[in-house]
Amino acid sequence: MMIIIALLCPGLSFLFRGKIISALLAFILQFVAVLTFVFFGAGFLLWGLLAFWAVSSYNNARADRRNREMVRAMQARGYRR
């Protein structure tokens, strides 16, 4: 569900995940993308970059959480470096 939100409204995706500064930047860039689309017809390029940024950020956050859980599980079983 979050990936769909990231594609349709990247700023909202960052806001839901608690990344306030990224959300503000994404909302500003979304506004610019809409304006450039309306006046020049090229705003979809900026929107695509924003969507890519939001989806990749979400996937990286999921991977980080998965890795932290794996490390905790290994530590609980007594694995050491």
Coordinates of N, CA, C and O in Angstrom, one line a residue:
M1 N 0.8 -1.2 0.0 CA 0.0 0.0 0.0 C 0.9 1.3 0.0 O 0.5 2.2 -0.6
M2 N 2.0 1.2 0.8 CA 2.8 2.4 0.9 C 3.5 2.7 -0.5 O 3.8 3.8 -0.8
I3 N 3.8 1.7 -1.3 CA 4.4 1.9 -2.6 C 3.4 2.6 -3.5 O 3.8 3.5 -4.2
I4 N 2.2 2.3 -3.4 CA 1.2 3.0 -4.2 C 1.1 4.5 -3.8 O 1.0 5.4 -4.6
I5 N 1.1 4.7 -2.5 CA 1.1 6.1 -2.0 C 2.4 6.8 -2.4 O 2.3 8.0 -2.8
A6 N 3.5 6.1 -2.4 CA 4.8 6.7 -2.8 C 4.7 7.1 -4.3 O 5.3 8.1 -4.7
L7 N 4.1 6.3 -5.1 CA 4.0 6.6 -6.6 C 3.0 7.7 -6.8 O 3.3 8.6 -7.7
L8 N 1.9 7.8 -6.1 CA 0.9 8.8 -6.4 C 1.2 10.1 -5.7 O 0.9 11.2 -6.3
C9 N 1.7 10.1 -4.5 CA 2.0 11.3 -3.7 C 3.2 11.1 -2.9 O 3.1 10.7 -1.7
P10 N 4.4 11.3 -3.4 CA 5.6 11.0 -2.7 C 5.8 11.7 -1.4 O 6.3 11.2 -0.4
G11 N 5.3 12.9 -1.3 CA 5.5 13.7 -0.1 C 4.7 13.1 1.0 O 5.1 13.1 2.2
L12 N 3.5 12.6 0.7 CA 2.7 11.9 1.7 C 3.3 10.6 2.2 O 3.3 10.3 3.4
S13 N 4.0 9.9 1.4 CA 4.7 8.7 1.8 C 5.8 9.0 2.8 O 5.9 8.3 3.8
F14 N 6.6 10.1 2.6 CA 7.6 10.5 3.5 C 6.9 10.9 4.9 O 7.4 10.6 5.9
L15 N 5.9 11.7 4.8 CA 5.2 12.2 5.9 C 4.6 11.0 6.8 O 4.8 11.0 8.0
F16 N 4.1 10.0 6.2 CA 3.5 8.9 6.9 C 4.6 8.1 7.6 O 4.4 7.5 8.6
R17 N 5.8 8.1 7.1 CA 6.9 7.4 7.7 C 7.8 8.2 8.6 O 8.8 7.8 9.2
G18 N 7.3 9.5 8.9 CA 8.0 10.3 9.9 C 9.2 11.1 9.4 O 9.9 11.6 10.2
K19 N 9.4 11.2 8.1 CA 10.5 11.9 7.6 C 10.0 13.3 7.2 O 9.7 13.5 6.0
I20 N 10.0 14.2 8.2 CA 9.4 15.5 8.0 C 10.1 16.4 7.0 O 9.5 17.0 6.1
I21 N 11.4 16.4 7.1 CA 12.2 17.3 6.1 C 12.1 16.8 4.7 O 11.9 17.6 3.8
S22 N 12.2 15.5 4.6 CA 12.1 14.9 3.2 C 10.7 15.1 2.7 O 10.5 15.4 1.5
A23 N 9.7 15.1 3.6 CA 8.3 15.3 3.1 C 8.1 16.7 2.7 O 7.5 17.0 1.6
L24 N 8.7 17.7 3.4 CA 8.5 19.1 3.0 C 9.2 19.3 1.6 O 8.6 20.0 0.8
L25 N 10.4 18.8 1.5 CA 11.1 18.9 0.2 C 10.3 18.3 -0.9 O 10.2 18.8 -2.0
A26 N 9.8 17.1 -0.7 CA 9.0 16.4 -1.7 C 7.7 17.2 -2.0 O 7.3 17.2 -3.2
F27 N 7.0 17.7 -1.0 CA 5.8 18.5 -1.3 C 6.2 19.8 -2.2 O 5.4 20.1 -3.1
I28 N 7.3 20.4 -1.9 CA 7.7 21.6 -2.7 C 8.0 21.1 -4.1 O 7.5 21.8 -5.1
L29 N 8.7 20.1 -4.3 CA 9.0 19.6 -5.6 C 7.8 19.1 -6.3 O 7.7 19.2 -7.6
Q30 N 6.8 18.5 -5.6 CA 5.6 18.1 -6.2 C 4.8 19.3 -6.8 O 4.3 19.3 -7.9
F31 N 4.8 20.4 -6.0 CA 4.1 21.6 -6.4 C 4.8 22.1 -7.7 O 4.1 22.5 -8.7
V32 N 6.1 22.1 -7.7 CA 6.9 22.6 -8.9 C 6.6 21.7 -10.1 O 6.4 22.1 -11.2
A33 N 6.5 20.4 -9.8 CA 6.2 19.4 -10.9 C 4.8 19.7 -11.5 O 4.6 19.6 -12.7
V34 N 3.9 19.9 -10.7 CA 2.5 20.2 -11.2 C 2.5 21.5 -12.0 O 1.9 21.6 -13.1
L35 N 3.2 22.5 -11.5 CA 3.2 23.8 -12.2 C 3.9 23.6 -13.6 O 3.4 24.1 -14.6
T36 N 5.0 22.9 -13.6 CA 5.7 22.7 -14.9 C 4.9 21.8 -15.8 O 5.0 22.0 -17.0
F37 N 4.1 20.9 -15.3 CA 3.3 20.1 -16.1 C 2.2 21.0 -16.7 O 1.9 20.8 -17.9
V38 N 1.6 21.8 -15.9 CA 0.5 22.6 -16.4 C 1.0 23.6 -17.5 O 0.4 23.8 -18.5
F39 N 2.1 24.3 -17.2 CA 2.6 25.4 -18.1 C 3.5 24.9 -19.2 O 3.5 25.4 -20.3
F40 N 4.3 23.8 -19.0 CA 5.3 23.4 -20.0 C 5.1 22.0 -20.4 O 5.7 21.6 -21.4
G41 N 4.4 21.2 -19.7 CA 4.1 19.8 -20.1 C 5.2 18.8 -19.8 O 5.3 17.7 -20.2
A42 N 6.2 19.3 -18.9 CA 7.3 18.4 -18.6 C 7.4 18.0 -17.2 O 8.4 17.5 -16.7
G43 N 6.4 18.3 -16.4 CA 6.4 18.0 -15.0 C 6.4 16.5 -14.6 O 6.8 16.1 -13.5
F44 N 6.0 15.7 -15.5 CA 6.0 14.3 -15.3 C 7.4 13.7 -15.0 O 7.6 12.7 -14.3
L45 N 8.4 14.3 -15.6 CA 9.8 13.9 -15.4 C 10.2 14.1 -13.9 O 10.8 13.2 -13.3
L46 N 9.9 15.2 -13.4 CA 10.2 15.5 -12.0 C 9.3 14.6 -11.1 O 9.8 14.1 -10.0
W47 N 8.1 14.4 -11.4 CA 7.2 13.5 -10.6 C 7.8 12.1 -10.6 O 7.8 11.4 -9.6
G48 N 8.3 11.6 -11.8 CA 8.9 10.3 -11.8 C 10.1 10.2 -10.9 O 10.3 9.2 -10.2
L49 N 10.9 11.2 -10.9 CA 12.1 11.2 -10.0 C 11.7 11.2 -8.5 O 12.3 10.5 -7.7
L50 N 10.6 12.0 -8.2 CA 10.1 12.0 -6.8 C 9.6 10.6 -6.4 O 9.8 10.2 -5.3
A51 N 8.8 10.0 -7.3 CA 8.3 8.7 -7.0 C 9.4 7.7 -6.9 O 9.3 6.8 -6.0
F52 N 10.4 7.7 -7.7 CA 11.5 6.8 -7.6 C 12.2 7.0 -6.2 O 12.6 6.1 -5.5
W53 N 12.4 8.3 -5.8 CA 13.1 8.6 -4.5 C 12.2 8.0 -3.4 O 12.8 7.4 -2.5
A54 N 10.9 8.2 -3.4 CA 10.1 7.8 -2.3 C 10.0 6.2 -2.3 O 10.1 5.7 -1.2
V55 N 9.9 5.6 -3.4 CA 9.9 4.1 -3.4 C 11.2 3.5 -2.9 O 11.3 2.6 -2.1
S56 N 12.3 4.1 -3.4 CA 13.6 3.5 -3.0 C 13.9 3.8 -1.6 O 14.5 3.0 -0.9
S57 N 13.5 4.9 -1.0 CA 13.6 5.2 0.4 C 12.8 4.3 1.2 O 13.3 3.8 2.3
Y58 N 11.6 4.0 0.8 CA 10.8 3.0 1.5 C 11.4 1.6 1.5 O 11.4 1.0 2.5
N59 N 11.9 1.2 0.4 CA 12.5 -0.1 0.3 C 13.8 -0.2 1.1 O 14.1 -1.2 1.7
N60 N 14.6 0.9 1.1 CA 15.8 0.9 2.0 C 15.4 0.8 3.5 O 16.1 0.2 4.2
A61 N 14.4 1.5 3.9 CA 13.9 1.5 5.3 C 13.5 0.1 5.6 O 13.8 -0.4 6.7
R62 N 12.8 -0.6 4.7 CA 12.3 -2.0 5.0 C 13.5 -2.9 5.1 O 13.6 -3.8 6.0
A63 N 14.5 -2.7 4.3 CA 15.7 -3.6 4.3 C 16.5 -3.3 5.6 O 17.0 -4.3 6.2
D64 N 16.6 -2.1 6.0 CA 17.3 -1.8 7.3 C 16.6 -2.4 8.5 O 17.2 -3.0 9.4
R65 N 15.3 -2.3 8.5 CA 14.5 -2.9 9.6 C 14.7 -4.5 9.6 O 14.9 -5.1 10.6
R66 N 14.7 -5.1 8.4 CA 14.9 -6.5 8.3 C 16.3 -6.9 8.8 O 16.4 -7.9 9.5
N67 N 17.3 -6.1 8.4 CA 18.6 -6.4 8.9 C 18.8 -6.2 10.4 O 19.4 -7.1 11.0
R68 N 18.1 -5.2 11.0 CA 18.2 -5.0 12.4 C 17.5 -6.2 13.1 O 18.1 -6.7 14.1
E69 N 16.4 -6.7 12.6 CA 15.7 -7.8 13.2 C 16.6 -9.1 13.1 O 16.7 -9.9 14.0
M70 N 17.3 -9.3 12.0 CA 18.2 -10.4 11.8 C 19.4 -10.4 12.8 O 19.7 -11.4 13.4
V71 N 19.9 -9.2 13.0 CA 21.0 -9.1 13.9 C 20.6 -9.3 15.4 O 21.2 -10.0 16.1
R72 N 19.4 -8.8 15.7 CA 18.8 -9.1 17.1 C 18.6 -10.6 17.3 O 18.9 -11.1 18.3
A73 N 18.1 -11.3 16.2 CA 17.8 -12.7 16.3 C 19.1 -13.5 16.5 O 19.2 -14.4 17.3
M74 N 20.2 -13.1 15.8 CA 21.4 -13.7 15.9 C 22.1 -13.5 17.2 O 22.7 -14.4 17.8
Q75 N 21.9 -12.3 17.8 CA 22.5 -12.0 19.1 C 21.7 -12.8 20.2 O 22.3 -13.3 21.1
A76 N 20.4 -13.0 20.0 CA 19.7 -13.7 21.0 C 20.0 -15.2 21.0 O 20.0 -15.9 22.0
R77 N 20.5 -15.7 19.8 CA 20.9 -17.1 19.7 C 22.3 -17.3 20.2 O 22.8 -18.5 20.2
G78 N 23.1 -16.3 20.4 CA 24.4 -16.4 21.0 C 25.5 -16.3 19.9 O 26.7 -16.6 20.2
Y79 N 25.2 -15.9 18.7 CA 26.2 -15.7 17.7 C 27.0 -14.5 18.0 O 26.5 -13.5 18.4
R80 N 28.3 -14.6 17.8 CA 29.2 -13.5 18.1 C 30.1 -13.3 16.9 O 30.4 -14.2 16.1
R81 N 30.7 -12.1 16.8 CA 31.7 -11.9 15.7 C 33.0 -12.5 16.0 O 33.5 -12.6 17.0

